[in-house]
Tab-separated table of C-alpha atoms in Angstrom:
chain	number	residue	atom	x	y	z
T	537	MET	CA	182.941	-12.515	101.439
T	538	TYR	CA	181.266	-12.184	98.062
T	539	LYS	CA	178.306	-14.078	99.366
T	540	THR	CA	177.990	-11.605	102.195
T	541	LEU	CA	177.995	-8.580	99.844
T	542	TRP	CA	175.420	-10.099	97.556
T	543	ALA	CA	173.234	-10.680	100.559
T	544	LEU	CA	173.379	-7.010	101.494
T	545	VAL	CA	172.332	-5.729	98.048
T	546	PRO	CA	168.581	-6.427	98.441
T	547	ALA	CA	168.557	-4.672	101.779
T	548	LEU	CA	170.250	-1.587	100.331
T	549	LEU	CA	167.861	-1.451	97.394
T	550	ALA	CA	164.895	-1.696	99.725
T	551	GLY	CA	166.267	1.136	101.790
T	552	CYS	CA	166.640	3.311	98.708
T	553	ALA	CA	163.094	2.531	97.597
T	554	THR	CA	161.471	3.621	100.875
T	555	THR	CA	163.529	6.729	101.572
T	556	PRO	CA	161.572	9.131	99.245
T	557	ASP	CA	158.274	8.401	101.042
T	558	LYS	CA	159.785	9.542	104.282
T	559	ASP	CA	161.397	12.724	102.935
T	560	PRO	CA	160.502	15.433	105.500
T	561	VAL	CA	160.781	18.186	102.910
T	562	GLN	CA	158.246	16.514	100.642
T	563	LEU	CA	155.923	15.905	103.563
T	564	ARG	CA	156.177	19.557	104.525
T	565	LEU	CA	155.432	20.654	100.978
T	566	ASN	CA	152.412	18.376	100.837
T	567	ASP	CA	151.105	19.826	104.111
T	568	LEU	CA	151.622	23.392	102.889
T	569	GLU	CA	149.844	22.609	99.633
T	570	GLU	CA	146.837	21.256	101.522
T	571	ARG	CA	146.750	24.357	103.729
T	572	VAL	CA	146.917	26.652	100.718
T	573	THR	CA	144.087	24.729	99.093
T	574	ARG	CA	141.955	25.079	102.207
T	575	MET	CA	142.742	28.794	102.430
T	576	GLU	CA	141.851	29.322	98.777
T	577	ARG	CA	138.541	27.565	99.338
T	578	SER	CA	137.902	29.670	102.439
T	579	VAL	CA	138.706	32.893	100.583
T	580	ALA	CA	136.455	31.841	97.719
T	581	ASN	CA	133.636	31.187	100.160
T	582	GLU	CA	134.170	34.559	101.808
T	583	VAL	CA	134.131	36.285	98.418
T	584	GLN	CA	130.880	34.524	97.546
T	585	VAL	CA	129.368	35.493	100.880
T	586	ALA	CA	130.438	39.106	100.328
T	587	GLN	CA	128.848	39.070	96.884
T	588	ASN	CA	125.664	37.651	98.340
T	589	VAL	CA	125.642	40.333	101.025
T	590	ASP	CA	126.109	43.046	98.388
T	591	GLU	CA	123.243	41.616	96.355
T	592	MET	CA	121.028	41.440	99.434
T	593	GLN	CA	121.893	45.013	100.363
T	594	GLY	CA	121.125	46.127	96.821
T	595	SER	CA	117.763	44.376	96.935
T	596	LEU	CA	117.072	45.934	100.320
T	597	ARG	CA	117.844	49.411	98.997
T	598	GLU	CA	115.546	48.769	96.048
T	599	LEU	CA	112.770	47.607	98.353
T	600	ARG	CA	113.209	50.642	100.589
T	601	GLY	CA	113.007	52.913	97.563
T	602	ARG	CA	109.849	51.158	96.431
T	603	ILE	CA	108.336	51.487	99.898
T	604	GLU	CA	109.113	55.214	99.965
T	605	GLU	CA	107.554	55.570	96.516
T	606	LEU	CA	104.428	53.731	97.635
T	607	GLU	CA	104.223	55.821	100.809
T	608	HIS	CA	104.455	59.001	98.734
T	609	THR	CA	101.756	57.715	96.393
T	610	ASN	CA	99.590	56.776	99.361
T	611	ASP	CA	99.993	60.253	100.856
T	612	SER	CA	99.007	61.804	97.521
T	613	LEU	CA	95.947	59.581	97.274
T	614	ARG	CA	94.928	60.461	100.821
T	615	LYS	CA	95.247	64.172	100.053
T	616	GLN	CA	93.150	63.753	96.912
T	617	GLN	CA	90.552	61.848	98.915
T	618	ARG	CA	90.448	64.562	101.586
T	619	ASP	CA	90.050	67.229	98.912
T	620	LEU	CA	87.371	65.206	97.146
T	621	PHE	CA	85.244	64.553	100.188
T	622	GLY	CA	85.964	67.781	102.007
T	623	ASP	CA	83.328	69.699	100.127
T	624	LEU	CA	80.711	66.970	100.596
T	625	GLU	CA	81.445	66.915	104.318
T	626	ARG	CA	81.045	70.695	104.506
T	627	ARG	CA	77.743	70.423	102.710
T	628	LEU	CA	76.558	67.660	105.029
T	629	ASN	CA	77.619	69.658	108.077
T	630	ALA	CA	75.916	72.750	106.703
T	631	ALA	CA	72.763	70.743	106.153
T	632	GLY	CA	72.877	69.416	109.700
T	633	GLY	CA	73.388	72.914	111.122
T	634	GLY	CA	70.636	74.493	109.108
T	635	THR	CA	72.889	76.953	107.249
T	636	ALA	CA	72.019	75.476	103.865
T	637	GLY	CA	68.264	75.391	104.539
T	638	ALA	CA	65.617	73.843	106.726
T	639	THR	CA	65.031	71.068	104.213
T	640	ALA	CA	68.623	69.803	104.361
T	641	ALA	CA	68.637	70.133	108.144
T	642	GLY	CA	65.565	67.991	108.519
T	643	THR	CA	66.760	65.286	106.146
T	644	ALA	CA	70.329	65.174	107.458
T	645	ALA	CA	69.121	64.869	111.032
T	646	GLY	CA	66.638	62.223	109.967
T	647	ALA	CA	69.224	60.105	108.183
T	648	ALA	CA	71.605	60.288	111.107
T	649	ALA	CA	68.970	59.389	113.661
T	650	GLY	CA	67.326	56.511	111.778
T	651	ALA	CA	63.747	56.383	112.961
T	652	ALA	CA	63.841	60.102	113.787
T	653	ALA	CA	64.140	60.827	110.069
T	654	GLY	CA	60.384	60.625	109.631
T	655	ALA	CA	59.635	63.178	112.318
T	656	ALA	CA	62.217	65.654	111.004
T	657	ALA	CA	61.068	65.270	107.409
T	658	GLY	CA	57.458	65.570	108.505
T	659	ALA	CA	58.132	68.820	110.298
T	660	GLU	CA	59.904	70.065	107.204
T	661	GLY	CA	56.946	69.233	105.014
T	662	ALA	CA	54.536	70.927	107.380
T	663	ALA	CA	56.673	74.053	107.421
T	664	ALA	CA	56.460	74.148	103.630
T	665	GLY	CA	52.694	73.990	103.758
T	666	SER	CA	52.575	70.520	102.151
T	667	ASN	CA	51.517	67.083	103.288
T	668	ALA	CA	54.036	65.385	105.540
T	669	PRO	CA	55.937	62.472	103.957
T	670	SER	CA	54.648	59.011	104.775
T	671	PRO	CA	56.621	56.604	106.967
T	672	THR	CA	57.536	54.653	103.835
T	673	GLU	CA	58.869	57.789	102.137
T	674	GLN	CA	60.855	58.625	105.236
T	675	ALA	CA	62.348	55.130	105.376
T	676	VAL	CA	63.349	55.010	101.701
T	677	TYR	CA	64.845	58.502	101.828
T	678	GLY	CA	66.672	57.766	105.084
T	679	GLN	CA	68.240	54.584	103.689
T	680	ALA	CA	69.541	56.402	100.622
T	681	PHE	CA	70.943	59.232	102.712
T	682	ASP	CA	72.609	56.803	105.130
T	683	ALA	CA	74.261	55.061	102.177
T	684	LEU	CA	75.573	58.417	100.928
T	685	LYS	CA	77.112	59.278	104.303
T	686	ALA	CA	78.649	55.798	104.544
T	687	GLY	CA	80.365	56.188	101.174
T	688	SER	CA	78.187	53.603	99.402
T	689	TYR	CA	77.572	55.921	96.505
T	690	SER	CA	76.147	53.431	94.006
T	691	THR	CA	73.635	52.334	96.651
T	692	ALA	CA	72.777	55.960	97.417
T	693	ILE	CA	72.282	56.730	93.717
T	694	THR	CA	69.934	53.784	93.313
T	695	GLY	CA	68.080	54.730	96.500
T	696	PHE	CA	67.500	58.357	95.547
T	697	LYS	CA	66.476	57.434	91.995
T	698	ASP	CA	63.962	54.920	93.340
T	699	PHE	CA	62.647	57.510	95.765
T	700	LEU	CA	62.166	60.110	93.040
T	701	HIS	CA	60.491	57.567	90.772
T	702	ASN	CA	58.080	56.351	93.433
T	703	TYR	CA	57.452	59.628	95.271
T	704	PRO	CA	57.880	62.452	92.743
T	705	ASN	CA	55.532	64.747	94.685
T	706	SER	CA	57.040	64.151	98.102
T	707	THR	CA	58.110	67.128	100.173
T	708	LEU	CA	61.512	65.438	100.256
T	709	ALA	CA	61.817	65.238	96.471
T	710	ASP	CA	63.880	68.415	96.077
T	711	SER	CA	66.385	67.240	98.673
T	712	ALA	CA	66.495	63.750	97.154
T	713	GLN	CA	67.230	65.279	93.757
T	714	TYR	CA	70.010	67.405	95.216
T	715	TRP	CA	71.680	64.538	97.093
T	716	LEU	CA	71.429	62.388	93.983
T	717	GLY	CA	73.601	65.021	92.320
T	718	GLU	CA	76.051	64.913	95.231
T	719	ALA	CA	76.292	61.113	94.968
T	720	TYR	CA	77.081	61.401	91.271
T	721	TYR	CA	79.584	64.185	91.950
T	722	VAL	CA	81.698	62.253	94.451
T	723	SER	CA	81.577	59.245	92.089
T	724	HIS	CA	83.130	61.430	89.330
T	725	GLU	CA	80.034	60.945	87.170
T	726	TYR	CA	80.045	64.619	86.320
T	727	ASP	CA	77.600	64.571	83.415
T	728	SER	CA	74.974	62.879	85.589
T	729	ALA	CA	75.789	65.216	88.489
T	730	ALA	CA	75.320	68.302	86.326
T	731	GLY	CA	71.984	66.934	85.095
T	732	ALA	CA	70.789	66.268	88.636
T	733	PHE	CA	71.706	69.758	89.851
T	734	ARG	CA	70.057	71.368	86.828
T	735	THR	CA	66.887	69.410	87.591
T	736	VAL	CA	66.807	70.929	91.082
T	737	LEU	CA	67.030	74.418	89.596
T	738	LYS	CA	64.406	73.675	86.951
T	739	LYS	CA	61.839	71.729	88.970
T	740	TYR	CA	62.366	73.314	92.382
T	741	PRO	CA	63.536	76.906	91.745
T	742	GLU	CA	62.128	78.056	95.088
T	743	SER	CA	63.615	75.156	97.037
T	744	ARG	CA	66.037	75.902	99.817
T	745	LYS	CA	68.373	73.507	98.037
T	746	ALA	CA	68.488	75.719	94.940
T	747	PRO	CA	71.526	77.789	96.081
T	748	ASP	CA	73.434	74.605	96.888
T	749	ALA	CA	72.449	73.029	93.576
T	750	MET	CA	73.659	76.043	91.614
T	751	LEU	CA	76.907	76.082	93.579
T	752	LYS	CA	77.569	72.404	92.928
T	753	LEU	CA	76.680	72.798	89.274
T	754	GLY	CA	79.502	75.342	89.096
T	755	TYR	CA	81.831	72.917	90.881
T	756	THR	CA	80.883	70.175	88.444
T	757	GLN	CA	81.537	72.385	85.425
T	758	ALA	CA	84.961	73.242	86.853
T	759	GLU	CA	85.753	69.535	87.263
T	760	GLN	CA	84.773	69.073	83.621
T	761	LYS	CA	87.169	71.930	82.758
T	762	GLN	CA	84.255	73.925	81.392
T	763	TYR	CA	85.787	76.980	82.991
T	764	PRO	CA	83.790	79.778	81.305
T	765	ALA	CA	80.522	78.026	82.194
T	766	ALA	CA	81.747	77.334	85.726
T	767	ARG	CA	82.740	80.959	86.224
T	768	ALA	CA	79.350	82.169	84.946
T	769	THR	CA	77.453	79.763	87.218
T	770	LEU	CA	79.470	80.574	90.326
T	771	ASP	CA	79.234	84.286	89.641
T	772	GLU	CA	75.460	83.921	89.433
T	773	VAL	CA	75.449	82.235	92.852
T	774	THR	CA	77.221	85.215	94.428
T	775	LYS	CA	74.764	87.653	92.855
T	776	LYS	CA	71.550	85.701	93.338
T	777	TYR	CA	72.216	84.516	96.884
T	778	PRO	CA	74.465	87.181	98.469
T	779	GLY	CA	75.508	86.666	102.057
T	780	THR	CA	74.798	82.923	102.051
T	781	ASP	CA	77.272	80.128	102.651
T	782	SER	CA	76.760	79.085	99.045
T	783	ALA	CA	77.793	82.551	97.851
T	784	LYS	CA	80.922	82.490	100.016
T	785	LEU	CA	81.928	79.067	98.715
T	786	ALA	CA	81.240	80.194	95.146
T	787	ALA	CA	83.488	83.236	95.569
T	788	ASP	CA	86.263	81.034	96.960
T	789	ARG	CA	85.998	78.602	94.070
T	790	LEU	CA	86.016	81.453	91.560
T	791	ARG	CA	89.401	82.537	92.881
T	792	ARG	CA	90.760	79.033	92.283
T	793	ILE	CA	89.670	78.725	88.655
T	794	PRO	CA	92.840	78.950	86.490
T	795	ALA	CA	93.471	82.520	85.407
T	796	GLN	CA	93.796	81.597	81.737
T	797	ALA	CA	90.366	79.973	81.949
T	798	ALA	CA	88.750	83.280	82.839
T	799	GLN	CA	89.128	84.486	79.262
């Protein structure tokens, strides 16, 4: 009997040793712990994704704000450009329509038509009682004027200066001198522009470009904030050339000179 009991002891001990591994409660707890761990990881991932989304949305808002700022700046620059070139365009149109003088009409038409520039300039010279410009003069002048209309102002400046140096007695010289001033004006080289317009008034006082030159001298002085001088020049335009387009433009610009500058 004792031998039988001692034989059962190892079996009982083995049974006690294996029972904890098969405890259903412990297994359930282990499974729950794994699930909780997975859920925590999932929540952490979701939180990170949400943070990333917030950061992306913040960056997007910042980019949109920057785009709106750039668009506003671009609109302002476009308005400034329109204001800057509006006057030049009016002057070019006036020259083409003959309202600013037969000289400007001939040269503007010539520059626009290429080879026809010579014929127009020649007719202009004949009307003035002078020798007609040579084909070379016509070509050099036309190239400079084309560059001015195309917005290549440095090229136009060089072209008109070369023309005036090589053909100082040309019937197109007064117009070349005037458009040289315009090229300087739209390039914001106001000192040079003022000098060019003054040269028109000094060397060609009877030129049909004289009213335009005096007008643009007043404009240039206003851009330089030399308001008393600008007012005096523009006022002289209205008195010396009444009823002309130049006088009307001068009167309009006078109204836009700051009131405090009138003193």
